[in-house]
CSV table of C-alpha atoms and ligand atoms in Angstrom, one decimal:
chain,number,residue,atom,x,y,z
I,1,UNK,CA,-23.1,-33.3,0.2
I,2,UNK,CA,-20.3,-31.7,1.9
I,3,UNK,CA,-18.5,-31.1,-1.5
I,4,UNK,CA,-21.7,-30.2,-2.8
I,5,UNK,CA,-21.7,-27.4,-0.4
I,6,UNK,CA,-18.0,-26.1,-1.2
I,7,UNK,CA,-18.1,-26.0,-4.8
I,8,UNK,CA,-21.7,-24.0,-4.3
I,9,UNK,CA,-20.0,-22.0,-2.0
I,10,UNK,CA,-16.8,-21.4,-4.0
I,11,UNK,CA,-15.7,-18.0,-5.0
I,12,UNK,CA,-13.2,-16.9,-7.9
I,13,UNK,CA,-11.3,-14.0,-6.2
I,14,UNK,CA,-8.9,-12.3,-8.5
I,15,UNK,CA,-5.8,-10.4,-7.0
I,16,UNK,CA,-4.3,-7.8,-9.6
I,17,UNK,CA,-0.8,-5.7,-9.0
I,18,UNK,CA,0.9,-3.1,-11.1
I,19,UNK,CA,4.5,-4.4,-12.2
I,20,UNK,CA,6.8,-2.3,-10.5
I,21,UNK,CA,4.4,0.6,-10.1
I,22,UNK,CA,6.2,3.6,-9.7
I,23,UNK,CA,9.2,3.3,-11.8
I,24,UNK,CA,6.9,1.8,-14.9
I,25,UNK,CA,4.7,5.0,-15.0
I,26,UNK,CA,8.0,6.5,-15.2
I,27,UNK,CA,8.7,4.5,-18.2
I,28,UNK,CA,5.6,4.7,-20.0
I,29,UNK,CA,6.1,8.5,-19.7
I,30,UNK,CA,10.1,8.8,-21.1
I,31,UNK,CA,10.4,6.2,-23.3
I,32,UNK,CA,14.3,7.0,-23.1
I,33,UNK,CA,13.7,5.3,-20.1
I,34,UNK,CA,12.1,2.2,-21.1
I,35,UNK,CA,14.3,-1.2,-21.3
I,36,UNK,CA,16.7,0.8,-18.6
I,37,UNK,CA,17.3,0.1,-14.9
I,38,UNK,CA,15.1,2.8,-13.4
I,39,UNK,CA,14.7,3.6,-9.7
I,40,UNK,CA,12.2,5.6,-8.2
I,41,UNK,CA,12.8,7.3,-4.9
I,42,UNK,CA,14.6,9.8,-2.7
I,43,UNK,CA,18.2,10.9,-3.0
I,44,UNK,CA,21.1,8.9,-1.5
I,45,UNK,CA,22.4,12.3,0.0
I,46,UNK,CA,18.8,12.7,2.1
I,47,UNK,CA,19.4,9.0,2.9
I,48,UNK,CA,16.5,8.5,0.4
I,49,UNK,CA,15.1,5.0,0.0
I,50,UNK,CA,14.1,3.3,-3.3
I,51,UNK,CA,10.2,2.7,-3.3
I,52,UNK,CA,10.1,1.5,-6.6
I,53,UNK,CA,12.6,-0.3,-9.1
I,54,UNK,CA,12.2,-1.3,-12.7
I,55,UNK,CA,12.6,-4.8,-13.4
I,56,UNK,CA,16.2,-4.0,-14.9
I,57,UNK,CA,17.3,-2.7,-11.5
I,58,UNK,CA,16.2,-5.5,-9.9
I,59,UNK,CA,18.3,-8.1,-11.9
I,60,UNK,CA,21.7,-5.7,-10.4
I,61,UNK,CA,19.8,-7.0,-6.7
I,62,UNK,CA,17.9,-3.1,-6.7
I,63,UNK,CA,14.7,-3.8,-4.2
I,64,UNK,CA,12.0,-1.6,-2.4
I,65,UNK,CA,13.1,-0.4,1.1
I,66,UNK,CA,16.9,-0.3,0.3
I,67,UNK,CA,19.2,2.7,0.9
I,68,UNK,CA,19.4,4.2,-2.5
I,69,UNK,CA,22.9,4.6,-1.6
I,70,UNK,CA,23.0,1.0,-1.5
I,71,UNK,CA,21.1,0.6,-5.1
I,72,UNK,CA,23.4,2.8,-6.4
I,73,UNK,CA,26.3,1.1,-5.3
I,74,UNK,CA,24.9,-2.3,-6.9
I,75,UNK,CA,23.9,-0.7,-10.2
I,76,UNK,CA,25.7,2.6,-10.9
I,77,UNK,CA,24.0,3.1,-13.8
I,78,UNK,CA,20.5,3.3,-12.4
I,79,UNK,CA,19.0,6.3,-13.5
I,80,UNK,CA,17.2,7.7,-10.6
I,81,UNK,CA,13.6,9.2,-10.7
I,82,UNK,CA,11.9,11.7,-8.6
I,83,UNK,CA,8.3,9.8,-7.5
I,84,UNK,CA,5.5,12.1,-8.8
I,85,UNK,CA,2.3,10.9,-6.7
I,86,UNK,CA,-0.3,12.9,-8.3
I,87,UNK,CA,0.2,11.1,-11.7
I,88,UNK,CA,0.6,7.8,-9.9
I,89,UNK,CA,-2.7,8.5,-7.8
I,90,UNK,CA,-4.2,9.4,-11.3
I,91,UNK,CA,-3.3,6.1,-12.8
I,92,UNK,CA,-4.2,4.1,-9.6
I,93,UNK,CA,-7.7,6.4,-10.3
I,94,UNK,CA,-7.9,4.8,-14.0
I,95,UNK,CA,-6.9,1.0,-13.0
I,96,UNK,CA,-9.3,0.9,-10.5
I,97,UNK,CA,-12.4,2.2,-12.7
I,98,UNK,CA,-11.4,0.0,-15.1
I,99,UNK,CA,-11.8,-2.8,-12.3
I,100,UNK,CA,-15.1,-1.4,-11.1
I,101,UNK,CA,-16.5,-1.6,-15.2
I,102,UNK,CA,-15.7,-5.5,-14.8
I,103,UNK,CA,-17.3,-5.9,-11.1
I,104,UNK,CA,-18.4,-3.6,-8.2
I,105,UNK,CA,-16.9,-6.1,-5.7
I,106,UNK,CA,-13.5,-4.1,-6.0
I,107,UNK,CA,-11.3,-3.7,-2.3
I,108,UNK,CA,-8.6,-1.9,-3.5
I,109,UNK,CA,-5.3,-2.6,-1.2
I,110,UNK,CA,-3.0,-0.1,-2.1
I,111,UNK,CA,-2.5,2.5,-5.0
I,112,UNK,CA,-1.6,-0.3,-7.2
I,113,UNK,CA,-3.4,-3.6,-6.2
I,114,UNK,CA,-7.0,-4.6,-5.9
I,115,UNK,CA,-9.0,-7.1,-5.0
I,116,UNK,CA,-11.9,-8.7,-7.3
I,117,UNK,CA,-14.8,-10.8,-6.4
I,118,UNK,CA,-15.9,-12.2,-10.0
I,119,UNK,CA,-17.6,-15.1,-8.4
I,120,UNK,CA,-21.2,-14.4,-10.4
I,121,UNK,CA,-19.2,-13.6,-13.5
I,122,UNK,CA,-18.1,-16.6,-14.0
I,123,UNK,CA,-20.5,-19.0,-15.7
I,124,UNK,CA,-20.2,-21.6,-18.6
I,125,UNK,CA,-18.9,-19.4,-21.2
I,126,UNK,CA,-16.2,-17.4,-19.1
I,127,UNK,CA,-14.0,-18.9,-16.6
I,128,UNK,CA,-12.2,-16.7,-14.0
I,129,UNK,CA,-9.3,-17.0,-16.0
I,130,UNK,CA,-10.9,-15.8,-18.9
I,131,UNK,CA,-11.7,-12.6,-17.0
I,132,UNK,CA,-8.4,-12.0,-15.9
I,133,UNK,CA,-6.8,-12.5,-19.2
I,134,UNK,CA,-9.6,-9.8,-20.7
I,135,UNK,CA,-8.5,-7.3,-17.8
I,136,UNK,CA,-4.7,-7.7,-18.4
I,137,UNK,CA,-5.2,-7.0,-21.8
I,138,UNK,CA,-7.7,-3.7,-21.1
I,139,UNK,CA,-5.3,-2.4,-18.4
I,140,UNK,CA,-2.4,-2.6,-21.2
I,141,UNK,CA,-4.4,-1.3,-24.0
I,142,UNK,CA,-6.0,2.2,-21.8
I,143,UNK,CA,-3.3,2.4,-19.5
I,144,UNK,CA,0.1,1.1,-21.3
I,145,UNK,CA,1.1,-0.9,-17.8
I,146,UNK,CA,1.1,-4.3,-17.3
I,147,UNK,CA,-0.3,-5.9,-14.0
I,148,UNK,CA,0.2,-9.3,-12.5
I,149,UNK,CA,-3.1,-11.7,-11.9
I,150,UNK,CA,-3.8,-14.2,-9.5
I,151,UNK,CA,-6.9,-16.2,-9.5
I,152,UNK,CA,-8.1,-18.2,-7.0
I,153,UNK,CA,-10.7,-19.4,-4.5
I,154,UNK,CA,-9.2,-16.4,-1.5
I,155,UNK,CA,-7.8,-13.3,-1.2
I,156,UNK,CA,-4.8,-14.4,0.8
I,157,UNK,CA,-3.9,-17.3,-2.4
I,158,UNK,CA,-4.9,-14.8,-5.0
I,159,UNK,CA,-2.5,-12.4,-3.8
I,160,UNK,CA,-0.3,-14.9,-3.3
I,161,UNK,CA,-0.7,-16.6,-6.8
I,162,UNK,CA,-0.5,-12.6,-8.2
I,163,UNK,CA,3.3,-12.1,-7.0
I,164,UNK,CA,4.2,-15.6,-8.8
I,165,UNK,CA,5.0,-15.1,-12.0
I,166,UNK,CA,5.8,-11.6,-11.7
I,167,UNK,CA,6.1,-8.9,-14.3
I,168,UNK,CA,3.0,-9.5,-16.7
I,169,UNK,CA,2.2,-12.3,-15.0
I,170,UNK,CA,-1.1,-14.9,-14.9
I,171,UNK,CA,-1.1,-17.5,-12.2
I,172,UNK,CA,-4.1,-19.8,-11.7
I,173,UNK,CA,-4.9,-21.8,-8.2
I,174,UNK,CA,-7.3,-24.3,-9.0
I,175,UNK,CA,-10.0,-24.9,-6.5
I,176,UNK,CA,-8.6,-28.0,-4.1
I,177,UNK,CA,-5.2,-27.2,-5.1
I,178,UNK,CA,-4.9,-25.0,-2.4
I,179,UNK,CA,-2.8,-26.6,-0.7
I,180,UNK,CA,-0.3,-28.1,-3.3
I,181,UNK,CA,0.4,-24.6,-4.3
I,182,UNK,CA,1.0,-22.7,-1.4
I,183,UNK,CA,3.3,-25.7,0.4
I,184,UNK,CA,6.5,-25.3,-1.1
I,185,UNK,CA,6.2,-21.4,-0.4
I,186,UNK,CA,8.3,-20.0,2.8
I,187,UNK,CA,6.4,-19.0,5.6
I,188,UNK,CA,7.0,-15.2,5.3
I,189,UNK,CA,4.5,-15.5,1.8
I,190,UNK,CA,1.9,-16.0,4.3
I,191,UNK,CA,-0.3,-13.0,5.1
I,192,UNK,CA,0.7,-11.3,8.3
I,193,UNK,CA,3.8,-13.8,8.5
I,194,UNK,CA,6.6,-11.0,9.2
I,195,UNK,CA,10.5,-11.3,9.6
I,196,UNK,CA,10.3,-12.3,13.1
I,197,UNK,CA,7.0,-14.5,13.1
I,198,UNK,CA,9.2,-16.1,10.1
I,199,UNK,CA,12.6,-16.7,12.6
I,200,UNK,CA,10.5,-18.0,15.6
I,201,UNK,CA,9.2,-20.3,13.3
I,202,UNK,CA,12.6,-21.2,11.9
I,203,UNK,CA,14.0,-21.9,15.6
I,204,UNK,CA,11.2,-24.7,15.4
I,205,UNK,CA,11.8,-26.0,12.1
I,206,UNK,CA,9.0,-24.6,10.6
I,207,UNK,CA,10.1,-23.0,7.0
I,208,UNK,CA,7.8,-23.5,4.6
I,209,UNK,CA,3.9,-23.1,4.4
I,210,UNK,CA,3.9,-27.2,4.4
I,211,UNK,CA,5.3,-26.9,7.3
I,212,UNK,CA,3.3,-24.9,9.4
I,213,UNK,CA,0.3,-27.0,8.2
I,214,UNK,CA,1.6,-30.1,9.1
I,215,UNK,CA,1.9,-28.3,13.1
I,216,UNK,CA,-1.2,-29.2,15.2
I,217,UNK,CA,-3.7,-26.3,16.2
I,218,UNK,CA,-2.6,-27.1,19.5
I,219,UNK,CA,1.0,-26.3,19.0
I,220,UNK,CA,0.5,-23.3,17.0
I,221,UNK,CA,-2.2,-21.8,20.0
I,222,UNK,CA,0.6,-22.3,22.3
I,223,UNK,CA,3.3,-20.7,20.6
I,224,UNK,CA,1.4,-17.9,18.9
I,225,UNK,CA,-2.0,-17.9,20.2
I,226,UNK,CA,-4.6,-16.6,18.3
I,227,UNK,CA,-2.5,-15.3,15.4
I,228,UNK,CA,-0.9,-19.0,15.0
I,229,UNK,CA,-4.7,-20.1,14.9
I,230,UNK,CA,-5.3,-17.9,12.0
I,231,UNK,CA,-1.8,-18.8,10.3
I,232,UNK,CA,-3.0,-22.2,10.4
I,233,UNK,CA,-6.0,-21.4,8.3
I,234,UNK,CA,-4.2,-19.8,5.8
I,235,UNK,CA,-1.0,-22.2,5.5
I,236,UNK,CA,-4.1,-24.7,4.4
I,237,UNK,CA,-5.8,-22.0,1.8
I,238,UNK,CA,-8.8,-21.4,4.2
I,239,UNK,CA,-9.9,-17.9,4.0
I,240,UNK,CA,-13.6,-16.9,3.6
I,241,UNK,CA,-12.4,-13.0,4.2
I,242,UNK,CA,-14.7,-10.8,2.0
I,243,UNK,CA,-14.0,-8.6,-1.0
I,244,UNK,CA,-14.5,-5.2,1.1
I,245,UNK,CA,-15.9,-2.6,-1.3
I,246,UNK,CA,-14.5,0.4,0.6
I,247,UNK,CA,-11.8,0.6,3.6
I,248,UNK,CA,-12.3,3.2,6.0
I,249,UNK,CA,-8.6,4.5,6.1
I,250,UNK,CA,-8.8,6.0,10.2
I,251,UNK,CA,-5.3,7.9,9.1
I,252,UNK,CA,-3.0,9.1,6.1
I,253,UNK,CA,0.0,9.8,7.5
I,254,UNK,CA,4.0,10.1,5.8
I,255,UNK,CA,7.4,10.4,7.2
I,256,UNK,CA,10.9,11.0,7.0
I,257,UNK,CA,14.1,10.8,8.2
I,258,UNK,CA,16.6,13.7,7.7
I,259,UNK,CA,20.0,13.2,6.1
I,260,UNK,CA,21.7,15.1,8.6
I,261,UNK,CA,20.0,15.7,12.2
I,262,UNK,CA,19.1,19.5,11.7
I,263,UNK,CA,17.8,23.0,13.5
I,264,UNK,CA,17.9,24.8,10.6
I,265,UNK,CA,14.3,26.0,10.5
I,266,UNK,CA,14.3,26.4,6.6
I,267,UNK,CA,14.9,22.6,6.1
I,268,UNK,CA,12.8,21.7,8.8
I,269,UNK,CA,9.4,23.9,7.1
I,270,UNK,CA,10.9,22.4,3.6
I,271,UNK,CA,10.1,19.1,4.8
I,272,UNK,CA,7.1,19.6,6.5
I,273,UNK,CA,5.6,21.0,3.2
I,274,UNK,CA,7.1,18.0,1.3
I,275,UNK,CA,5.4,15.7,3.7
I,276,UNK,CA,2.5,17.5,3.4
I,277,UNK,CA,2.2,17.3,-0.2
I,278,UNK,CA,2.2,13.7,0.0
I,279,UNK,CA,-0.5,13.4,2.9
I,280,UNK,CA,-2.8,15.7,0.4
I,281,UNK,CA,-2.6,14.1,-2.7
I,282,UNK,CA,-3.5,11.2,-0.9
I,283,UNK,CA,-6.4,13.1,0.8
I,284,UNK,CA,-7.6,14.5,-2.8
I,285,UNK,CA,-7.2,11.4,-4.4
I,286,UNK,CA,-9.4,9.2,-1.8
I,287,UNK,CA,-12.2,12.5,-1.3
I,288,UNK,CA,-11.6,13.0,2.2
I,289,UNK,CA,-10.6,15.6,4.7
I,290,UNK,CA,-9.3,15.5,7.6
I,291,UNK,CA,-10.3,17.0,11.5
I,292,UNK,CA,-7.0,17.0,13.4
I,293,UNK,CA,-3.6,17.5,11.6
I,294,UNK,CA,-0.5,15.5,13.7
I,295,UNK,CA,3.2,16.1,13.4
I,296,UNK,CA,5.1,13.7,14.7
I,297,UNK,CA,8.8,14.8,16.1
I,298,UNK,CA,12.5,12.9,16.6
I,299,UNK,CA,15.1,14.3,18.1
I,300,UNK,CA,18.5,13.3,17.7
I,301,UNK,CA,18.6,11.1,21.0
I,302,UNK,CA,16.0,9.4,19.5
I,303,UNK,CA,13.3,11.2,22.0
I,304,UNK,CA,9.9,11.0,19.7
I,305,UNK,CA,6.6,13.0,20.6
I,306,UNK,CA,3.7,14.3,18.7
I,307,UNK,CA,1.6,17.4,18.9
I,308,UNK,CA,-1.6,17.7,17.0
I,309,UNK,CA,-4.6,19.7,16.0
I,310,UNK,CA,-8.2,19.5,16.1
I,311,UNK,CA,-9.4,22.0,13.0
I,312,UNK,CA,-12.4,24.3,13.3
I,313,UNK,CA,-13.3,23.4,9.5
I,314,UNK,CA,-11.4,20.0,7.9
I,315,UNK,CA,-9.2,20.0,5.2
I,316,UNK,CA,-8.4,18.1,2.4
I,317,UNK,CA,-5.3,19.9,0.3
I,318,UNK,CA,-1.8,19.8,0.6
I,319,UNK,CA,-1.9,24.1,1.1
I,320,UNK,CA,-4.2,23.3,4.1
I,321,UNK,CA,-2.2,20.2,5.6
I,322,UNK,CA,0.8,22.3,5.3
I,323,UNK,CA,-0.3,25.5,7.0
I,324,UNK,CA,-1.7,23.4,10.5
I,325,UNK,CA,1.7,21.1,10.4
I,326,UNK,CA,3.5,24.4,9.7
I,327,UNK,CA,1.8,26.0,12.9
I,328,UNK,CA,3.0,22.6,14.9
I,329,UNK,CA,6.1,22.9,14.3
I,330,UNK,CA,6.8,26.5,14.6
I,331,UNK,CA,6.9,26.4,19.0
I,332,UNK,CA,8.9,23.2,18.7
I,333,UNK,CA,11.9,25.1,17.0
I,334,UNK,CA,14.8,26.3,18.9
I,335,UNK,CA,18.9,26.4,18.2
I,336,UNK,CA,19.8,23.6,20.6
I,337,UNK,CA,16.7,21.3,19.2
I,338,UNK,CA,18.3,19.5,16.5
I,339,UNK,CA,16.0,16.7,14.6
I,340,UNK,CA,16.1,13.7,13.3
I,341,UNK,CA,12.9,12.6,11.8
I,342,UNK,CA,9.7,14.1,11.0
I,343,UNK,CA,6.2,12.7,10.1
I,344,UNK,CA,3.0,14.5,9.2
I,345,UNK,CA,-0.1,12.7,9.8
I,346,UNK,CA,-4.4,13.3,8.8
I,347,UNK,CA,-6.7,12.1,11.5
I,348,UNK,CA,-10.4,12.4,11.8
I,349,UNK,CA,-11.0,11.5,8.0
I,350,UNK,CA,-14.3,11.8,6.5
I,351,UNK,CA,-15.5,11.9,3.0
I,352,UNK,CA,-15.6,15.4,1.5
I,353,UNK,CA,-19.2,16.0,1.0
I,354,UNK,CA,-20.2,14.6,4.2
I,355,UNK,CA,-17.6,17.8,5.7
I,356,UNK,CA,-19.4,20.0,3.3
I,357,UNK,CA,-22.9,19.4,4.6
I,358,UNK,CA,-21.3,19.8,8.5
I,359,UNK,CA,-20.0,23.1,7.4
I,360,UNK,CA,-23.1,24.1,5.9
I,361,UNK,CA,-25.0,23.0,8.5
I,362,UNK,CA,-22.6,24.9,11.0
I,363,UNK,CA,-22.8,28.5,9.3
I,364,UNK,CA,-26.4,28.1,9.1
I,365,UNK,CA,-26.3,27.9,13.1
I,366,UNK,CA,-24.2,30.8,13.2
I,367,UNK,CA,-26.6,32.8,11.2
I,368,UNK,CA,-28.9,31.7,13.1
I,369,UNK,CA,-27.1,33.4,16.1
I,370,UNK,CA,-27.3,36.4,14.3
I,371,UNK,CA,-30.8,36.7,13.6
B,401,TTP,P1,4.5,-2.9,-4.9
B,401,TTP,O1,3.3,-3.4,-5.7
B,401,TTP,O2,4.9,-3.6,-3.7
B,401,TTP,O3,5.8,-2.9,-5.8
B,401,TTP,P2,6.0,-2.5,-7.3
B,401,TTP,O4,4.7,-2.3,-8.0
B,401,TTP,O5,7.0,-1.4,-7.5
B,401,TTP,O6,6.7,-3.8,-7.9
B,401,TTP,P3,6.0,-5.3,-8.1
B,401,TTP,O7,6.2,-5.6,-9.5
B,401,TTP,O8,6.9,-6.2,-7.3
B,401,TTP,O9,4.6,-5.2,-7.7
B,401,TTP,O10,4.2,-1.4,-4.5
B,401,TTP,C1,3.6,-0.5,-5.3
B,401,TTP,C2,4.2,0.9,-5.2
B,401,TTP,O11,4.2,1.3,-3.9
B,401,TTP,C3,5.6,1.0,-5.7
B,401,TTP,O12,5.7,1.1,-7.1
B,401,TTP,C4,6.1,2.1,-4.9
B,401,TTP,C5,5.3,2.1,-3.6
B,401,TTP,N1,6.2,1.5,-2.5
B,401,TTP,C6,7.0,2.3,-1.7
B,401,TTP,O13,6.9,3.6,-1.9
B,401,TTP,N2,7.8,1.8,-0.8
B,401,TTP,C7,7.9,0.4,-0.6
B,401,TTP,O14,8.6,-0.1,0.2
B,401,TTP,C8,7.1,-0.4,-1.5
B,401,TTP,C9,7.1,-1.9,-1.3
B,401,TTP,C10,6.2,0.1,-2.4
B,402,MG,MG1,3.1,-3.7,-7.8
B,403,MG,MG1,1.4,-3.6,-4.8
């Protein structure tokens, strides 16, 4: 009865991811650039940081996160892209309708991953696989990108399973092979399983995901409490978590760090506006506005504070974000003030039309005042 019970209660979760987002949008766009080592990110000279690097790059060792200085040094023939958000939030647009034609049940994770439920899809004549194959080939022939599938019975092995067999890649869990699959895997593939979760472990022995399993509930309680209870779970391929059709997102926020601590108020405003550009295109792209604007400050000894504001009527552009983060920053500048980092954060988010109807429902008090 008990098996009974799982297989009735089984789901088919797919987990699909672009193939090196960024820098393949780039691609598809130059084709001088196709086939090359392509990195997209900011310049070495503003101590930039690659965010995305074509699969080229990464056989010279290029990664996400690293100094571009450092990419560049390992493959000096990289040729280095400026990220353009507003097509890459138009493509993440297009991938995810063309996920929402195959299901609803869509939780999209970031610009370039999603989540699929295609549990009551499945049935005698189509197999989750099936589907995934259909959508790899749907997302090449609209969008010219490849994605990476995983298919499984979770979230947490789907996206797993997804990052597998990585670019263009399909890679199937079976139900009850949970286990098999994910023991071999170091800890760190585990969800919420950081860099320093993953060396305490280490100190104990514990390096791969068979080897947290094999640990008692007892001992993982002790040594990580609740969090080791939940690591547990998931080192077994247990996890009923949902396909969540939409995320509140409670902030959109972007930072960076300056090449060079500066006072110079030109620089400073340049970056704000930069910063701000990337908050609103995000805003835009997800439909929402925001009620307090937040600018987040560093100074060179490291001393970090924010100042925010609470808007009469929300925005949702770039122009807007950039005109209250411009008015933040204005009484914190001063010769002796030199900085080293600035972020520029959207608080307060709700959906565009919902803001609408507040406004309206705002100037009709006021005119009522006037009557
Ligand atoms: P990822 O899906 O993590 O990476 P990717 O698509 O570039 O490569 P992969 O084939 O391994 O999936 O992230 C999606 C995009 O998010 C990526 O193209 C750029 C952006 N990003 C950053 O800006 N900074 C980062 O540190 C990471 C990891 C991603
Ligand atoms: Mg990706
Ligand atoms: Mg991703």
């Amino acid at each position: 009865m008990a098996e009974w019970d799982e297989i009735l209660h089984m789901r088919q979760i797919l987990h699909a991811d672009f193939d090196a987002f960024y820098a393949s949008v780039e691609q598809r766009e130059d084709p001088t650039l196709r086939g090359k080592p392509v990195v997209v990110g900011g310049r070495p000279e503003l101590r930039g940081v690659v965010a995305s690097a074509s699969y080229e790059a990464r056989g010279f060792g290029v990664r996400s996160a690293m100094p571009m200085r450092t990419a560049l040094q390992r493959c000096p023939h990289a040729i280095m892209v400026n990220a353009d958000f507003r097509l890459y939030n138009q493509v993440s647009r297009q991938v995810m309708s063309i996920f929402r034609n195959i299901t609803s049940l869509v939780e999209p994770l970031s610009l370039d991953e999603a989540f699929l439920d295609v549990t009551d899809l499945v049935n005698d004549k189509e197999s989750a696989t099936d589907i995934a194959i259909k959508l790899k080939e749907k997302v090449r022939a609209v969008l010219g990108l490849t994605i990476s599938v995983g298919v499984a019975s979770s979230k947490s092995v789907a996206k797993i399973a997804s990052d597998m067999d990585k670019p263009d890649g399909l890679t199937v869990v079976a139900c009850g092979e949970e286990r098999e699959f994910l023991a071999p895997l170091t800890v760190e593939k585990l969800w919420g399983v950081g860099p320093k979760t993953a060396e305490r472990l280490a100190q104990a022995g514990v390096l791969t995901v068979g080897d947290l399993s094999s640990k008692t509930n007892e001992w993982m309680q002790a040594n990580f409490g609740q969090v080791g209870l939940q690591m547990k779970r998931l080192s077994l391929g247990e996890d009923q978590s949902p396909v969540v059709v939409s995320r509140e997102r409670k902030s959109v926020s972007a930072e960076m760090t300056l090449a060079t601590d500066s006072n110079d108020p030109e620089a400073l405003h340049d970056l704000v506006r930069r910063l701000s550009d990337r908050v609103g295109t995000d805003l835009e792209y997800r439909g929402i506005v925001a009620k307090t604007v937040k600018l987040k400050l560093r100074l060179a000894d490291y001393t970090t504070f924010t100042r925010q504001e609470t808007l009469i009527s929300p925005v949702g552009s770039a122009e807007g974000i950039a005109e209250a983060a411009t008015k933040l920053l204005l009484p914190e500048l001063s010769t002796e003030r030199f900085f080293r980092l600035i972020g520029v954060g959207a608080g307060g988010l709700v959906p565009s039309s919902q803001a609408q109807i507040h406004m309206e429902s705002m100037t009709q008090l006021r005119l009522g005042g006037f009557e």
